[in-house]
Amino acid sequence: GESVGLHLPTLSVQEGDNSIINCAYSNSASDYFIWYKQESGKGPQFIIDIRSNMDKRQGQRVTVLLNKTVKHLSLQIAATQPGDSAVYFCAERMTTDSWGKLQFGAGTQVVVTP
Amino acid sequence: KAGVTQTPRYLIKTRGQQVTLSCSPISGHRSVSWYQQTPGQGLQFLFEYFSETQRNKGNFPGRFSGRQFSNSRSEMNVSTLELGDSALYLCASSLETGMSYGYTFGSGTRLTVV
């Protein structure tokens, strides 16, 4: 029968607006988190990371917020540009059963409209 | 500097055959991890190699195997291919094991099993 694929949530953003992408992570013992961007036909590209002893980290046009109480991670992109259209993944470093591997979220499709 | 190089980029194989994929990490990176990406399951960890030793393994059958050479280059092998093995196989390299600094991904090998 037909396989059911992951239904990626889609965030539609107007060019120039700010984007917020959310991610719920699974393991309260995870200590390191990364956001990746994947464009069509390419591998995931590192955007920004944050360690569990921090709440916020800023990069160029991007900010990552970490809320350990509710196991929530967000990526904010300022002044979204057409080149920001891609799938965005959050990833957590597992420290319990398989120390060192990354577990990825399902991803969010960001579509930037003119 | 050169990024992570995966060869070949595209591959078509028949059910029952075997396949070998190659990954050359960034110069100086000693850890190589492999991920399978499908629309149905997203990004799933296959295994990690560091100093020619498998450090971590994901939940994949024994048909999936890998190795790492003394120059840190890695290969993964899938034997007795099944239709469900059709996927984008991504290789990622990191300076050290334990995922302290995040991965750099290659562009992947698109495997189609017919």
Short mmCIF file of C-alpha atoms in Angstrom, two decimals:
data_model
loop_
_atom_site.label_atom_id
_atom_site.label_comp_id
_atom_site.label_asym_id
_atom_site.label_seq_id
_atom_site.Cartn_x
_atom_site.Cartn_y
_atom_site.Cartn_z
CA GLY A 1 0.00 0.00 0.00
CA GLU A 2 0.97 3.62 -0.11
CA SER A 3 3.41 4.64 2.59
CA VAL A 4 2.56 7.60 4.73
CA GLY A 5 5.37 10.09 4.89
CA LEU A 6 6.13 12.55 7.62
CA HIS A 7 3.84 15.52 7.24
CA LEU A 8 6.18 18.43 7.72
CA PRO A 9 4.63 21.46 9.34
CA THR A 10 4.97 24.47 7.09
CA LEU A 11 5.72 28.02 8.13
CA SER A 12 4.86 30.61 5.51
CA VAL A 13 6.63 33.92 6.06
CA GLN A 14 6.64 37.16 4.14
CA GLU A 15 10.03 38.41 3.06
CA GLY A 16 11.40 40.86 5.60
CA ASP A 17 9.35 39.50 8.51
CA ASN A 18 10.81 37.57 11.44
CA SER A 19 10.38 33.79 11.57
CA ILE A 20 10.06 31.60 14.64
CA ILE A 21 10.50 27.86 14.29
CA ASN A 22 9.66 25.69 17.27
CA CYS A 23 10.89 22.30 18.34
CA ALA A 24 9.97 20.02 21.24
CA TYR A 25 12.86 17.76 22.16
CA SER A 26 12.51 14.38 23.75
CA ASN A 27 15.19 13.78 26.34
CA SER A 28 15.61 15.89 29.47
CA ALA A 29 19.18 14.58 29.75
CA SER A 30 20.21 15.97 26.34
CA ASP A 31 22.89 18.59 26.83
CA TYR A 32 23.62 20.01 23.40
CA PHE A 33 21.27 21.22 20.69
CA ILE A 34 21.79 22.21 17.08
CA TRP A 35 19.67 23.77 14.36
CA TYR A 36 20.25 22.66 10.78
CA LYS A 37 18.92 24.00 7.50
CA GLN A 38 18.42 21.68 4.55
CA GLU A 39 17.83 22.98 1.05
CA SER A 40 16.53 20.77 -1.70
CA GLY A 41 19.19 18.38 -2.99
CA LYS A 42 21.69 19.24 -0.28
CA GLY A 43 22.77 17.88 3.07
CA PRO A 44 21.82 19.63 6.32
CA GLN A 45 23.81 22.79 6.99
CA PHE A 46 24.75 23.88 10.53
CA ILE A 47 23.07 27.13 11.58
CA ILE A 48 23.62 27.57 15.30
CA ASP A 49 24.06 25.50 18.44
CA ILE A 50 23.42 25.90 22.16
CA ARG A 51 24.45 24.00 25.25
CA SER A 52 22.10 23.16 28.08
CA ASN A 53 23.78 25.59 30.48
CA MET A 54 22.55 28.48 28.32
CA ASP A 55 19.08 29.88 27.63
CA LYS A 56 19.84 31.97 24.57
CA ARG A 57 22.48 32.29 21.90
CA GLN A 58 22.67 34.72 19.02
CA GLY A 59 24.29 34.43 15.62
CA GLN A 60 24.06 36.42 12.46
CA ARG A 61 20.32 37.06 11.97
CA VAL A 62 19.50 33.99 14.05
CA THR A 63 18.75 33.43 17.73
CA VAL A 64 18.20 30.12 19.48
CA LEU A 65 16.20 29.94 22.71
CA LEU A 66 16.24 26.94 25.03
CA ASN A 67 13.60 26.27 27.66
CA LYS A 68 14.66 23.18 29.58
CA THR A 69 11.63 23.25 31.86
CA VAL A 70 9.29 22.37 29.02
CA LYS A 71 11.92 20.81 26.74
CA HIS A 72 11.43 23.40 24.04
CA LEU A 73 13.81 24.90 21.54
CA SER A 74 13.13 27.72 19.11
CA LEU A 75 14.97 29.33 16.23
CA GLN A 76 14.29 32.94 15.37
CA ILE A 77 15.33 34.30 12.00
CA ALA A 78 15.35 38.06 11.64
CA ALA A 79 14.38 39.78 8.39
CA THR A 80 13.64 36.53 6.56
CA GLN A 81 14.98 36.36 3.02
CA PRO A 82 14.04 34.15 0.03
CA GLY A 83 17.29 32.22 0.58
CA ASP A 84 15.96 31.15 3.98
CA SER A 85 13.37 28.92 2.30
CA ALA A 86 14.31 25.39 3.36
CA VAL A 87 13.53 22.63 5.84
CA TYR A 88 14.80 23.36 9.34
CA PHE A 89 15.70 20.60 11.79
CA CYS A 90 16.45 20.74 15.46
CA ALA A 91 18.74 18.04 16.84
CA GLU A 92 19.64 17.00 20.37
CA ARG A 93 22.71 15.17 21.56
CA MET A 94 21.66 12.09 23.45
CA THR A 95 23.64 11.48 26.58
CA THR A 96 21.86 8.45 27.96
CA ASP A 97 21.62 5.29 25.90
CA SER A 98 23.92 6.20 23.02
CA TRP A 99 26.20 8.96 24.15
CA GLY A 100 27.25 11.20 21.33
CA LYS A 101 24.67 10.57 18.64
CA LEU A 102 22.29 13.24 17.42
CA GLN A 103 18.55 12.71 17.34
CA PHE A 104 16.76 14.87 14.80
CA GLY A 105 13.27 16.29 14.89
CA ALA A 106 10.89 15.85 11.98
CA GLY A 107 11.66 19.26 10.53
CA THR A 108 9.71 22.39 9.59
CA GLN A 109 9.34 23.61 6.02
CA VAL A 110 9.83 27.37 5.78
CA VAL A 111 8.44 29.09 2.71
CA VAL A 112 9.34 32.72 2.17
CA THR A 113 6.91 34.67 0.03
CA PRO A 114 7.72 37.97 -1.69
CA LYS B 1 38.87 23.98 2.83
CA ALA B 2 37.07 21.07 1.19
CA GLY B 3 33.84 19.89 2.78
CA VAL B 4 32.57 16.39 3.32
CA THR B 5 32.61 14.49 0.03
CA GLN B 6 30.25 11.63 -0.67
CA THR B 7 30.39 9.40 -3.70
CA PRO B 8 28.52 8.53 -5.74
CA ARG B 9 25.79 11.20 -5.68
CA TYR B 10 23.17 8.95 -7.24
CA LEU B 11 22.86 5.20 -7.43
CA ILE B 12 20.22 2.81 -8.75
CA LYS B 13 20.37 -0.80 -7.62
CA THR B 14 18.18 -3.87 -7.89
CA ARG B 15 16.61 -5.68 -4.95
CA GLY B 16 18.95 -8.28 -3.56
CA GLN B 17 22.12 -6.53 -4.66
CA GLN B 18 24.60 -4.91 -2.35
CA VAL B 19 25.98 -1.39 -2.40
CA THR B 20 28.96 0.49 -0.99
CA LEU B 21 28.89 4.21 -0.36
CA SER B 22 31.95 6.32 0.32
CA CYS B 23 32.58 9.35 2.51
CA SER B 24 35.66 11.54 2.80
CA PRO B 25 35.50 13.75 5.89
CA ILE B 26 36.84 17.26 6.25
CA SER B 27 40.60 17.20 6.61
CA GLY B 28 41.48 16.75 10.27
CA HIS B 29 38.08 15.39 11.26
CA ARG B 30 38.35 11.98 12.84
CA SER B 31 34.70 11.12 13.49
CA VAL B 32 32.36 10.04 10.71
CA SER B 33 28.67 9.38 11.24
CA TRP B 34 26.11 8.03 8.81
CA TYR B 35 22.41 8.88 8.64
CA GLN B 36 19.55 7.61 6.53
CA GLN B 37 16.96 10.17 5.44
CA THR B 38 13.56 9.13 4.13
CA PRO B 39 10.25 11.00 3.82
CA GLY B 40 8.64 8.47 6.14
CA GLN B 41 11.17 8.28 8.95
CA GLY B 42 13.15 11.49 8.64
CA LEU B 43 16.81 11.48 9.63
CA GLN B 44 17.86 8.31 11.41
CA PHE B 45 21.26 7.56 12.87
CA LEU B 46 23.03 4.55 11.41
CA PHE B 47 26.46 4.50 13.05
CA GLU B 48 29.51 6.50 14.04
CA TYR B 49 33.15 5.68 13.46
CA PHE B 50 36.10 7.19 15.24
CA SER B 51 39.72 6.06 14.93
CA GLU B 52 38.61 3.10 12.80
CA THR B 53 36.27 1.85 15.55
CA GLN B 54 32.50 1.85 15.58
CA ARG B 55 31.49 3.98 18.57
CA ASN B 56 27.72 4.06 18.22
CA LYS B 57 25.11 2.14 16.30
CA GLY B 58 21.50 2.92 15.53
CA ASN B 59 18.58 0.53 15.23
CA PHE B 60 19.20 -0.87 11.79
CA PRO B 61 19.48 -4.52 10.75
CA GLY B 62 22.83 -6.19 10.31
CA ARG B 63 22.59 -5.71 6.54
CA PHE B 64 23.87 -2.20 7.21
CA SER B 65 27.55 -2.08 8.05
CA GLY B 66 30.41 0.33 7.83
CA ARG B 67 34.07 0.82 8.35
CA GLN B 68 36.61 3.57 8.68
CA PHE B 69 40.12 3.66 7.31
CA SER B 70 43.27 5.06 8.87
CA ASN B 71 42.88 8.28 6.87
CA SER B 72 39.38 8.71 8.41
CA ARG B 73 37.60 7.99 5.15
CA SER B 74 34.56 5.82 5.70
CA GLU B 75 32.44 3.43 3.72
CA MET B 76 29.04 2.00 4.45
CA ASN B 77 27.69 -1.16 2.92
CA VAL B 78 24.15 -2.40 2.54
CA SER B 79 23.71 -6.03 1.57
CA THR B 80 20.64 -7.77 0.18
CA LEU B 81 18.99 -4.50 -0.75
CA GLU B 82 15.26 -4.04 -0.15
CA LEU B 83 12.91 -1.51 -1.71
CA GLY B 84 12.66 0.21 1.67
CA ASP B 85 16.37 0.98 1.62
CA SER B 86 15.72 3.67 -0.97
CA ALA B 87 16.82 6.84 0.77
CA LEU B 88 19.28 9.68 0.94
CA TYR B 89 22.34 8.48 2.85
CA LEU B 90 24.17 11.28 4.58
CA CYS B 91 27.64 11.26 5.98
CA ALA B 92 28.75 13.79 8.58
CA SER B 93 32.17 14.46 10.00
CA SER B 94 33.27 15.97 13.27
CA LEU B 95 36.61 16.75 14.89
CA GLU B 96 36.14 14.33 17.73
CA THR B 97 33.66 11.72 18.89
CA GLY B 98 31.01 12.63 21.43
CA MET B 99 29.46 15.31 19.26
CA SER B 100 30.82 18.28 21.14
CA TYR B 101 30.97 20.57 18.17
CA GLY B 102 28.28 19.48 15.77
CA TYR B 103 28.58 17.77 12.45
CA THR B 104 29.32 18.95 8.96
CA PHE B 105 27.23 17.01 6.50
CA GLY B 106 27.97 15.98 2.96
CA SER B 107 25.40 16.33 0.18
CA GLY B 108 24.49 12.68 0.43
CA THR B 109 24.13 9.69 -1.84
CA ARG B 110 20.64 9.17 -3.26
CA LEU B 111 20.07 5.41 -3.41
CA THR B 112 17.12 4.05 -5.35
CA VAL B 113 16.34 0.34 -5.11
CA VAL B 114 14.15 -1.05 -7.88
#
